[in-house]
Amino acid sequence: MSFNSDVAKRLEEISEMLELLGENPFKVNAHARAARAVEGSSQDLRGLTDHRAALVAIEGIGPKIADKIIEFAKTGRMTEHDELSAQVPAGLMVVLAIPGLGPKTVRMLWQERQITDVAGLKRIIEDGSILDLPRMGKKAVEKIANAIRFAEQDTGRLHIGVAMPVARAIVEHMRRVPGVTEAAYAGSLRRGKESIGDIDILVATKDPAGAAAAFTGMPGVLAVLASGERKCSVRFALEVDLGRWEMEGLKGDAEEGPSVQVDLRVVDEASWGAALMYFTGSKEHNVRLRERALKRGLTLNEYGLFPEDSEDTPPQQRGVKPVASAAEAEIYGGLGLPSIPPEIREDRGELALTETPRLIEVGDIRAELHAHTTESDGSLALEELVAGAKARGFHTIAVTDHSKSSAVAGGLDVKRLKKQREAIDALRERTEGMTILHGSEVDILSDGRMDFDDETLAWLDVVVASPHAALGQDPATATNRLLRAIENPHVNILGHPTGRLINRRPGLEPAMEEVYAAAREHDVALEINAHWLRLDLRDTHVRGAVEAGCLIAIDCDVHQGEDFDNLVYGVLTGRRGWLPPERCVNTWDRARLGAWIGRKHPR
DNA sequence: GCCGTTTTCGGCCCGACTGTTTTCAGTCG
């Protein structure tokens, strides 16, 4: 785990333990916020621990928390964390993680019945003694029991590539419901996060009851969790195809199969923009917007931006006319801000923008530079791959089958490479309008050596260098390994730099600042591998790389035809990293891209 | 515990839903 993640985890735990001890809620929130600031930071905070002022300069980190971070860097411990851990049983944190059980209830269970873990909670549910506690009726207890059951089989967050098709299908379903004038998905999915907790669907309609009925009654609904006038929640069945990664680590109820919670919010058309903004989040972004509104004598809620007054009743209930409400852009404008793209609404500096940034879009991408054929572990023949790239309007496709060390993936040795070159030359003869580059996804061996000698690397048209094995090595070794690959004079792109698989394995944890600096110096593009199981670089790394002046490549790592469709996830990740199109080599025209690649492969 | 274009002290976002209540507390997003 990276230093930032380690620190964030401890700060988050401090926040939760303080909450269970009944501490000041603002102190609790301050730690939670600091944890998010640390987790979301694009720089490795370990490098800042010699400069206290630099830590304190980060929003959400003050002098006290800075000292805790410094202590952790020096000693590997946080005294406050240790002291709190001695007071709060570890099992209580697991109980707190059960949806529907909040700090007040868990604290009450702990104090009144000495419950310190899930097993204890199950025991008093089974013997019925939980019913004697305040606010614990039959229905409440049944809900808790269901939540425990689901939590025990829950796999955590859902990959964006699994959630997105489901959300799109539900939005289409809701659009066809009579009376519905607008439908969209919101939440972390709209922000393009790599994984999501649940799916948020928003509709505008004149017939809320009809929309709710159409939602709770649609095919795929396994259970209705809540059903109100403005909000419904259901558990929805998932069909998951992990393709060449066999299904592992993603499981659901044994009988029902994997599922996801989907929330429907029903709003009036007039407040569509305010509602979409509110339900898109992030929570931190929204809080900042509300604070900003208050400073300007306004109040912001999911119904609109209103003039501030001292009444207790919310303005929309008193017929107060909003300053803005129908469109997101109007509300940002009313707050003196440019429109902020959903992907960067994370309270990571976006509210200081004076104009809407031009971030990369799917339509900007003109080339795929990382693709496999049946020669290694792809399922597309050479001709099919090139046809697929052409169908998407690309001007360049790079054929980059695995190198010889990736034996299980059918990696090519030099002899097979030469033969492949003949086939590519022949295909070039009969292909118009498409530049076909003959490259290789060359293994970066565990010590940083490349899987081919320099002569072979130079002979290839393009080289994507990727780590595939020894992904558990320590950070220092991993850093040297990647730096050595970047320094090779024939490497164009560093492929999936960390080798992580989301929710599956953490991958390498190199010193990213050093990787950025070397990549910039040696003119190597860092890849955003667009497969939704990888998204590697991840969003925060992209932000760091962009700030460090690096070039980025967004590649689908095509193994089968559908993989081209993963481009959207790579682009979303780029947008979350504030990536402008000109810094992504896949957006360049044929000549510029060819010249950039060719500098390392002279003919 | 953090923060400051009214502040270095006194604030800290806002509303819906649920279940257990008879006016509201807790949770969630």
XYZ file of C-alpha atoms (C1' of nucleotides) in Angstrom:
632
model
C 0.000 0.000 0.000
C 1.315 3.413 -0.875
C 2.282 5.940 1.781
C -0.720 8.114 0.954
C -3.127 5.164 1.232
C -1.538 4.078 4.513
C -1.945 7.540 5.995
C -5.479 7.947 4.642
C -6.513 4.605 6.105
C -5.274 5.560 9.562
C -6.869 8.994 9.480
C -10.149 7.447 8.360
C -9.949 4.940 11.195
C -9.185 7.704 13.693
C -12.293 9.490 12.423
C -14.438 6.379 12.875
C -13.075 5.582 16.318
C -13.617 9.164 17.495
C -17.168 8.904 16.209
C -17.781 5.670 18.124
C -16.437 7.333 21.256
C -18.987 10.119 20.833
C -16.395 12.809 20.129
C -17.076 16.242 18.642
C -18.595 15.587 15.178
C -16.584 18.392 13.599
C -13.374 16.850 14.795
C -14.590 13.544 13.392
C -15.318 15.203 10.062
C -11.975 17.008 10.010
C -10.136 13.670 10.145
C -12.386 12.128 7.497
C -11.806 15.098 5.245
C -8.052 15.001 5.788
C -8.117 11.298 4.900
C -9.809 12.079 1.592
C -7.385 14.904 0.884
C -4.453 12.546 1.429
C -5.960 9.709 -0.616
C -6.816 12.028 -3.490
C -3.504 13.857 -3.580
C -1.542 13.476 -6.801
C 1.776 13.832 -4.996
C 3.441 11.340 -2.684
C 3.153 13.001 0.714
C 6.137 11.122 2.073
C 8.287 13.575 0.139
C 6.644 16.463 1.998
C 7.128 15.204 5.522
C 10.361 17.205 5.898
C 8.412 20.361 5.101
C 5.581 20.740 7.601
C 4.428 23.965 5.953
C 3.871 22.136 2.648
C 1.627 19.605 4.377
C -0.339 22.304 6.195
C -0.796 24.111 2.866
C -2.950 21.187 1.655
C -6.659 21.909 2.108
C -8.032 19.926 4.993
C -4.674 19.329 6.660
C -3.859 21.573 9.600
C -0.962 21.620 12.058
C -2.199 18.737 14.235
C -2.870 16.305 11.404
C 0.362 17.328 9.677
C 2.230 16.274 12.813
C 0.448 12.914 12.756
C 1.521 12.369 9.145
C 5.112 13.315 9.988
C 5.115 10.996 12.984
C 3.878 8.171 10.775
C 6.572 8.817 8.162
C 9.289 8.756 10.823
C 8.122 5.900 13.033
C 5.517 3.968 11.086
C 3.013 4.652 13.871
C 0.417 7.224 14.840
C 0.233 7.568 18.606
C -3.349 8.770 18.537
C -4.363 5.842 16.335
C -2.711 3.413 18.747
C -4.404 4.982 21.770
C -7.836 4.951 20.155
C -7.368 1.347 18.999
C -6.804 0.391 22.631
C -10.212 1.855 23.507
C -12.336 0.789 20.542
C -12.640 -2.941 19.749
C -11.619 -3.677 16.167
C -14.771 -5.703 15.551
C -16.891 -2.598 16.095
C -15.407 -1.039 12.977
C -16.718 -3.998 10.991
C -20.157 -3.528 12.540
C -20.018 0.161 11.615
C -19.349 -0.756 7.986
C -22.712 -2.534 7.716
C -25.057 -0.326 5.674
C -27.843 1.136 7.790
C -25.853 0.915 10.991
C -24.398 4.281 11.890
C -22.186 5.470 14.746
C -25.085 6.216 17.120
C -26.564 2.758 16.832
C -23.225 0.952 17.034
C -22.220 2.984 20.082
C -25.558 2.183 21.709
C -25.119 -1.543 21.028
C -21.626 -1.375 22.481
C -22.611 0.476 25.638
C -25.959 -1.181 26.328
C -25.163 -4.763 25.316
C -21.354 -4.890 25.136
C -21.535 -5.806 21.428
C -18.021 -5.631 19.986
C -18.281 -7.580 16.739
C -20.679 -8.888 14.098
C -20.942 -12.269 15.826
C -22.204 -10.614 18.996
C -24.720 -8.605 17.029
C -26.004 -11.735 15.305
C -26.356 -13.430 18.678
C -28.689 -10.796 20.171
C -30.655 -10.733 16.928
C -31.136 -14.504 17.087
C -32.135 -14.633 20.760
C -34.397 -11.601 20.257
C -32.869 -9.588 23.083
C -32.009 -6.792 20.638
C -35.736 -5.952 20.573
C -35.512 -4.591 24.133
C -33.212 -1.785 22.994
C -34.513 1.680 22.106
C -35.579 2.208 18.466
C -35.154 -1.501 17.740
C -38.490 -2.751 16.429
C -39.158 -5.854 14.415
C -38.701 -4.184 11.022
C -35.520 -2.390 12.027
C -33.964 -5.632 13.243
C -34.998 -7.470 10.091
C -33.284 -4.774 8.036
C -30.106 -5.146 10.049
C -30.176 -8.918 9.640
C -30.517 -8.535 5.857
C -27.725 -5.984 5.768
C -25.424 -8.357 7.655
C -26.220 -11.148 5.248
C -25.491 -8.955 2.259
C -22.362 -7.415 3.780
C -20.936 -10.860 4.409
C -21.136 -11.735 0.737
C -20.459 -8.247 -0.577
C -17.445 -7.728 -2.763
C -17.135 -4.016 -2.252
C -17.274 -1.648 -5.121
C -18.270 -2.479 -8.661
C -15.955 -1.938 -11.659
C -17.057 0.943 -13.865
C -17.065 -1.398 -16.865
C -19.692 -3.576 -15.175
C -21.825 -0.717 -13.862
C -21.863 1.526 -16.943
C -23.796 -0.796 -19.319
C -26.370 -1.488 -16.578
C -26.846 2.229 -15.904
C -27.213 3.011 -19.601
C -29.840 0.312 -20.032
C -31.850 1.561 -17.033
C -31.674 5.147 -18.305
C -33.021 3.962 -21.682
C -35.789 2.063 -19.910
C -36.784 5.137 -17.885
C -36.711 7.420 -20.948
C -39.483 5.344 -22.475
C -41.772 5.726 -19.450
C -44.737 8.045 -20.211
C -44.332 11.465 -18.584
C -40.567 11.199 -18.194
C -38.872 14.159 -19.887
C -35.290 13.658 -18.713
C -33.298 10.651 -17.529
C -29.619 10.321 -16.684
C -27.193 8.454 -14.483
C -25.425 10.556 -11.853
C -23.172 9.824 -8.895
C -19.639 8.504 -9.068
C -20.472 6.756 -12.344
C -21.031 10.103 -14.056
C -17.804 11.333 -12.503
C -16.061 8.401 -14.173
C -14.622 6.801 -11.038
C -12.892 3.469 -11.548
C -15.344 1.737 -9.233
C -18.739 2.650 -7.855
C -20.745 1.727 -4.773
C -24.214 2.018 -6.260
C -25.911 3.376 -9.363
C -27.809 6.683 -9.132
C -30.521 7.289 -11.718
C -32.248 10.644 -11.999
C -35.478 11.335 -13.911
C -37.663 14.395 -14.439
C -41.344 13.641 -14.800
C -44.835 14.992 -14.221
C -45.872 11.564 -12.961
C -43.607 10.494 -10.063
C -45.769 7.524 -9.120
C -45.655 6.169 -12.678
C -41.878 6.559 -12.804
C -41.453 4.803 -9.464
C -43.669 1.917 -10.576
C -41.791 1.556 -13.868
C -38.525 1.534 -11.944
C -39.364 -0.945 -9.208
C -41.164 -3.182 -11.712
C -38.463 -3.379 -14.385
C -36.864 -6.717 -15.294
C -33.779 -7.479 -13.253
C -35.075 -6.064 -9.969
C -34.394 -8.632 -7.241
C -35.751 -6.676 -4.272
C -37.242 -3.267 -3.504
C -35.314 -1.737 -0.613
C -37.169 1.556 -0.341
C -40.027 3.144 -2.219
C -41.077 6.743 -1.669
C -42.524 9.621 -3.675
C -39.122 11.063 -4.551
C -36.736 8.189 -3.992
C -36.700 4.437 -4.619
C -33.946 1.891 -4.076
C -33.728 -1.576 -5.566
C -31.229 -4.401 -5.740
C -30.580 -5.183 -9.397
C -29.189 -8.366 -10.976
C -25.864 -8.146 -12.787
C -24.545 -10.112 -15.690
C -20.797 -10.034 -15.562
C -18.446 -11.171 -18.287
C -14.859 -10.856 -17.174
C -13.632 -12.160 -20.516
C -10.126 -13.544 -20.400
C -9.922 -12.821 -16.680
C -11.955 -15.624 -15.230
C -14.545 -14.799 -12.642
C -12.808 -14.554 -9.362
C -13.231 -12.155 -6.508
C -16.618 -11.042 -7.782
C -19.370 -12.984 -6.181
C -22.902 -12.368 -5.097
C -25.693 -14.164 -3.338
C -25.447 -17.857 -4.135
C -29.005 -17.973 -5.437
C -29.444 -14.522 -6.873
C -25.982 -14.023 -8.359
C -24.098 -10.730 -8.315
C -26.199 -7.612 -7.832
C -25.941 -3.866 -7.360
C -28.056 -1.289 -5.542
C -29.742 1.197 -7.863
C -31.318 4.396 -6.516
C -33.925 6.367 -8.439
C -34.482 10.067 -7.712
C -37.524 11.796 -9.121
C -37.387 15.571 -9.650
C -39.308 18.325 -11.445
C -38.026 19.416 -14.808
C -37.535 22.956 -13.503
C -34.951 21.791 -10.984
C -33.198 19.290 -13.269
C -29.835 21.064 -13.272
C -29.747 21.529 -9.511
C -30.716 17.904 -8.938
C -28.241 16.527 -11.478
C -25.474 18.555 -9.913
C -26.461 17.521 -6.413
C -26.663 13.802 -7.182
C -23.498 13.815 -9.273
C -21.431 15.090 -6.369
C -18.894 14.532 -5.167
C -20.061 15.233 -1.680
C -16.948 17.325 -1.032
C -17.512 19.340 -4.214
C -21.124 19.979 -3.203
C -20.161 21.108 0.277
C -17.718 23.598 -1.227
C -20.408 24.895 -3.590
C -22.835 25.398 -0.723
C -20.273 27.240 1.340
C -19.524 29.411 -1.659
C -23.243 30.103 -2.121
C -23.612 31.187 1.509
C -20.689 33.586 1.166
C -22.487 35.194 -1.759
C -25.770 35.555 0.096
C -27.290 32.522 -1.633
C -28.334 29.060 -0.582
C -27.944 25.955 -2.731
C -29.878 22.700 -2.488
C -31.059 20.041 -4.937
C -33.957 22.287 -6.016
C -31.927 25.272 -7.042
C -29.799 28.247 -6.119
C -31.927 30.603 -3.998
C -31.527 34.007 -2.377
C -30.547 33.419 1.243
C -32.958 34.471 3.997
C -33.432 33.584 7.637
C -36.624 31.531 7.268
C -36.616 27.997 8.633
C -38.762 26.521 5.875
C -36.720 25.653 2.764
C -37.153 28.270 0.011
C -38.645 25.871 -2.569
C -41.505 25.120 -0.169
C -42.340 28.834 0.151
C -42.541 29.438 -3.574
C -39.305 31.438 -3.639
C -38.070 31.800 -7.217
C -34.572 30.362 -7.667
C -31.729 32.370 -9.187
C -30.857 29.246 -11.214
C -32.088 25.652 -11.258
C -32.817 24.166 -14.696
C -29.257 23.648 -15.945
C -25.948 22.933 -14.232
C -24.189 25.675 -16.192
C -26.630 28.303 -14.874
C -25.942 27.300 -11.298
C -22.182 27.388 -11.734
C -22.652 30.768 -13.402
C -24.744 32.004 -10.485
C -21.863 31.097 -8.204
C -19.364 32.968 -10.387
C -17.835 29.766 -11.713
C -17.285 28.271 -15.157
C -19.007 24.941 -15.850
C -17.015 22.220 -14.124
C -16.848 18.856 -15.952
C -18.307 16.067 -13.764
C -15.071 14.061 -13.777
C -13.117 16.711 -11.856
C -15.768 17.540 -9.231
C -13.690 16.184 -6.358
C -12.688 19.315 -4.430
C -9.165 19.006 -5.772
C -8.715 22.580 -6.925
C -11.486 22.772 -9.542
C -13.251 25.655 -7.807
C -10.236 27.874 -8.484
C -10.745 27.515 -12.260
C -11.631 30.678 -14.154
C -12.701 28.908 -17.333
C -13.913 25.430 -18.254
C -10.836 23.326 -19.011
C -10.682 21.510 -22.337
C -10.277 17.905 -21.248
C -9.723 14.939 -23.523
C -12.776 13.385 -25.220
C -13.348 10.051 -26.936
C -13.684 11.862 -30.264
C -10.122 13.208 -29.935
C -8.566 9.740 -30.103
C -7.151 8.907 -33.544
C -4.842 5.966 -32.917
C -4.588 2.708 -30.959
C -1.029 1.936 -29.961
C -1.362 -1.262 -27.921
C -3.133 -4.255 -29.470
C -2.757 -8.026 -29.681
C -3.597 -10.582 -32.355
C -3.972 -14.350 -32.440
C -0.159 -14.507 -32.708
C -0.058 -14.060 -28.915
C -3.128 -13.964 -26.643
C -5.550 -11.913 -28.742
C -8.628 -13.360 -30.415
C -8.487 -11.142 -33.520
C -6.577 -12.036 -36.662
C -4.267 -9.298 -37.927
C -6.773 -8.309 -40.638
C -9.648 -8.164 -38.136
C -7.657 -5.942 -35.781
C -6.801 -3.484 -38.533
C -10.419 -3.491 -39.754
C -11.590 -2.770 -36.207
C -9.277 0.217 -35.913
C -10.363 1.499 -39.301
C -14.053 1.152 -38.374
C -13.418 3.496 -35.466
C -11.916 6.128 -37.711
C -8.339 5.754 -36.500
C -5.415 6.640 -38.756
C -2.881 4.400 -36.982
C -2.932 0.988 -35.337
C 0.079 -0.545 -33.619
C 0.285 -4.345 -33.540
C 2.018 -5.087 -30.252
C 1.873 -8.785 -29.422
C 3.602 -10.049 -26.295
C 7.356 -10.706 -26.173
C 8.934 -14.104 -25.573
C 9.019 -14.065 -21.756
C 5.231 -13.940 -21.587
C 5.085 -17.611 -22.450
C 1.556 -18.216 -21.171
C 0.362 -15.395 -23.408
C 2.083 -16.923 -26.432
C 4.821 -14.292 -26.553
C 6.794 -14.015 -29.811
C 10.518 -14.577 -30.181
C 12.584 -12.788 -32.824
C 12.007 -15.492 -35.396
C 8.226 -15.223 -35.089
C 8.476 -11.423 -35.072
C 10.237 -11.512 -38.450
C 7.532 -13.742 -39.818
C 4.861 -11.418 -38.449
C 6.608 -8.537 -40.197
C 6.111 -10.307 -43.518
C 2.389 -10.682 -42.876
C 2.118 -7.022 -41.883
C 4.040 -5.890 -44.963
C 1.654 -7.890 -47.115
C -1.385 -6.403 -45.376
C 0.023 -2.884 -45.791
C 0.091 -3.497 -49.558
C -3.654 -3.956 -49.679
C -4.732 -1.528 -46.921
C -5.444 2.104 -47.665
C -5.727 5.007 -45.268
C -4.374 3.134 -42.273
C -0.857 3.216 -40.882
C -0.003 -0.199 -39.471
C 2.915 -0.126 -37.048
C 4.689 -3.356 -36.200
C 5.604 -3.200 -32.557
C 5.732 -5.351 -29.472
C 4.506 -5.207 -25.929
C 7.893 -6.021 -24.498
C 8.147 -7.444 -21.007
C 10.081 -5.381 -18.511
C 11.921 -8.149 -16.667
C 12.041 -7.973 -12.897
C 15.409 -6.210 -12.850
C 14.424 -3.672 -15.505
C 16.090 -5.378 -18.460
C 14.017 -5.557 -21.634
C 12.901 -8.902 -23.037
C 14.587 -8.129 -26.427
C 18.046 -6.825 -27.200
C 18.495 -3.231 -28.372
C 18.971 -4.271 -31.988
C 15.543 -5.926 -32.065
C 13.903 -3.057 -30.188
C 15.339 -0.566 -32.689
C 14.130 -2.703 -35.612
C 10.540 -2.647 -34.355
C 8.324 0.307 -35.363
C 7.142 1.002 -31.835
C 7.801 -0.402 -28.358
C 5.332 -0.591 -25.489
C 7.273 -1.711 -22.410
C 5.142 -3.297 -19.671
C 5.667 -5.086 -16.368
C 3.846 -8.446 -16.220
C 5.573 -10.564 -13.598
C 7.108 -9.886 -10.165
C 4.370 -7.364 -9.402
C 4.808 -7.786 -5.669
C 8.355 -6.443 -5.519
C 9.207 -3.670 -3.069
C 8.846 0.000 -4.055
C 12.572 0.737 -4.403
C 13.142 -2.254 -6.683
C 10.019 -1.432 -8.678
C 11.147 2.174 -9.131
C 14.547 1.129 -10.459
C 12.917 -1.432 -12.720
C 10.616 1.123 -14.358
C 13.319 3.804 -14.574
C 15.624 1.406 -16.380
C 12.886 0.616 -18.909
C 12.128 4.307 -19.452
C 15.807 5.017 -20.063
C 16.020 2.444 -22.846
C 16.483 4.503 -26.068
C 13.837 2.519 -28.013
C 10.917 2.531 -25.585
C 8.010 4.773 -26.668
C 5.313 3.915 -24.151
C 5.327 2.526 -20.625
C 2.352 0.122 -20.644
C 0.113 -0.310 -17.573
C 2.940 1.041 -15.389
C 1.918 -0.512 -12.064
C 0.258 -3.718 -13.243
C -2.550 -3.322 -10.736
C -5.954 -4.955 -11.243
C -8.779 -3.055 -9.575
C -10.118 -4.907 -6.495
C -7.803 -7.803 -7.339
C -4.153 -6.945 -6.817
C -2.364 -3.736 -5.864
C 0.496 -4.026 -8.362
C 3.796 -2.139 -8.160
C 4.116 0.936 -5.976
C 7.045 2.817 -7.434
C 8.011 6.374 -6.498
C 5.741 7.970 -9.088
C 7.465 11.387 -9.001
C 10.660 9.703 -10.181
C 8.781 7.840 -12.899
C 7.178 11.101 -14.123
C 10.514 12.931 -14.177
C 12.270 10.144 -16.086
C 9.390 9.739 -18.552
C 9.481 13.434 -19.319
C 13.262 13.490 -19.705
C 13.328 10.467 -22.026
C 10.183 11.373 -23.965
C 8.298 8.230 -22.970
C 4.497 8.378 -22.840
C 2.880 6.851 -19.768
C -0.074 4.664 -20.630
C -3.596 4.813 -19.327
C -4.580 1.230 -20.029
C -8.286 1.619 -20.762
C -9.435 -1.825 -19.710
C -11.812 -1.306 -16.796
C -10.039 -3.960 -14.736
C -6.765 -2.042 -15.076
C -7.206 1.740 -15.565
C -3.487 1.985 -15.028
C -2.270 4.747 -14.714
C -5.075 5.566 -12.312
C -6.724 9.013 -12.087
C -4.475 10.500 -9.394
C -1.366 9.281 -11.238
C -2.579 10.920 -14.447
C -2.989 14.205 -12.595
C 0.538 13.911 -11.221
C 1.954 13.000 -14.625
C 0.171 15.874 -16.343
C 1.427 18.312 -13.704
C 4.942 16.928 -14.160
C 4.765 17.657 -17.895
C 4.551 14.055 -19.145
C 2.961 12.722 -22.307
C 0.117 10.223 -21.896
C -1.031 7.378 -24.153
C -4.589 6.055 -23.847
C -4.731 2.513 -25.197
C -7.338 -0.225 -25.198
C -4.787 -3.055 -25.022
C -7.061 -4.762 -27.561
C -7.392 -8.532 -27.206
C -10.865 -8.881 -28.743
C -13.141 -6.702 -30.841
C -15.204 -5.344 -27.951
C -12.061 -4.075 -26.226
C -12.097 -1.012 -28.495
C -15.234 0.008 -26.572
C -13.200 0.293 -23.372
C -11.748 3.529 -24.714
C -14.419 5.509 -22.870
C -13.095 4.298 -19.506
C -9.543 5.309 -20.370
C -10.766 8.714 -21.496
C -12.829 9.178 -18.318
C -9.726 8.348 -16.288
C -7.748 10.876 -18.314
C -10.404 13.513 -17.700
C -10.290 12.766 -13.978
C -6.556 13.494 -14.232
C -7.218 16.857 -15.939
C -5.671 15.582 -19.191
C -5.868 18.059 -22.088
C -6.010 16.457 -25.575
C -2.694 17.855 -26.791
C -0.811 15.951 -24.090
C -2.210 12.611 -25.246
C -0.221 11.155 -28.141
C -3.248 9.217 -29.458
C -4.860 12.547 -30.456
C -2.001 13.637 -32.708
C -2.306 13.486 -36.489
C -0.591 10.746 -38.433
C 2.528 12.730 -39.282
C 3.184 14.085 -35.804
C 2.581 10.750 -34.127
C 4.735 8.920 -36.673
C 7.589 11.384 -36.225
C 7.429 11.137 -32.435
C 7.527 7.334 -32.460
C 10.088 7.203 -35.295
C 12.691 9.218 -33.412
C 13.464 6.092 -31.395
C 13.244 3.732 -34.392
C 15.210 5.381 -37.212
C 15.073 3.736 -40.635
C -9.538 19.659 14.054
C -9.753 23.064 10.182
C -10.556 27.550 8.355
C -10.891 32.935 7.063
C -12.915 38.579 0.159
C -17.137 40.377 6.894
C -13.740 36.153 11.126
C -7.618 33.968 14.520
C -13.036 32.726 17.332
C -16.976 30.617 16.244
C -18.586 28.630 12.914
C -18.638 23.976 10.234
C -24.428 21.719 3.825
C -29.063 20.110 3.272
C -33.057 17.206 2.433
C -35.487 12.390 1.872
C -36.688 8.119 3.798
C -37.451 4.795 7.485
C -39.055 3.113 11.698
C -40.527 4.101 15.865
C -42.210 7.644 17.338
C -47.012 11.098 18.864
C -42.767 15.002 17.045
C -38.233 12.795 15.928
C -33.596 10.347 15.694
C -30.651 8.045 12.747
C -28.728 7.139 8.330
C -27.570 8.131 3.776
C -25.870 10.582 -0.092
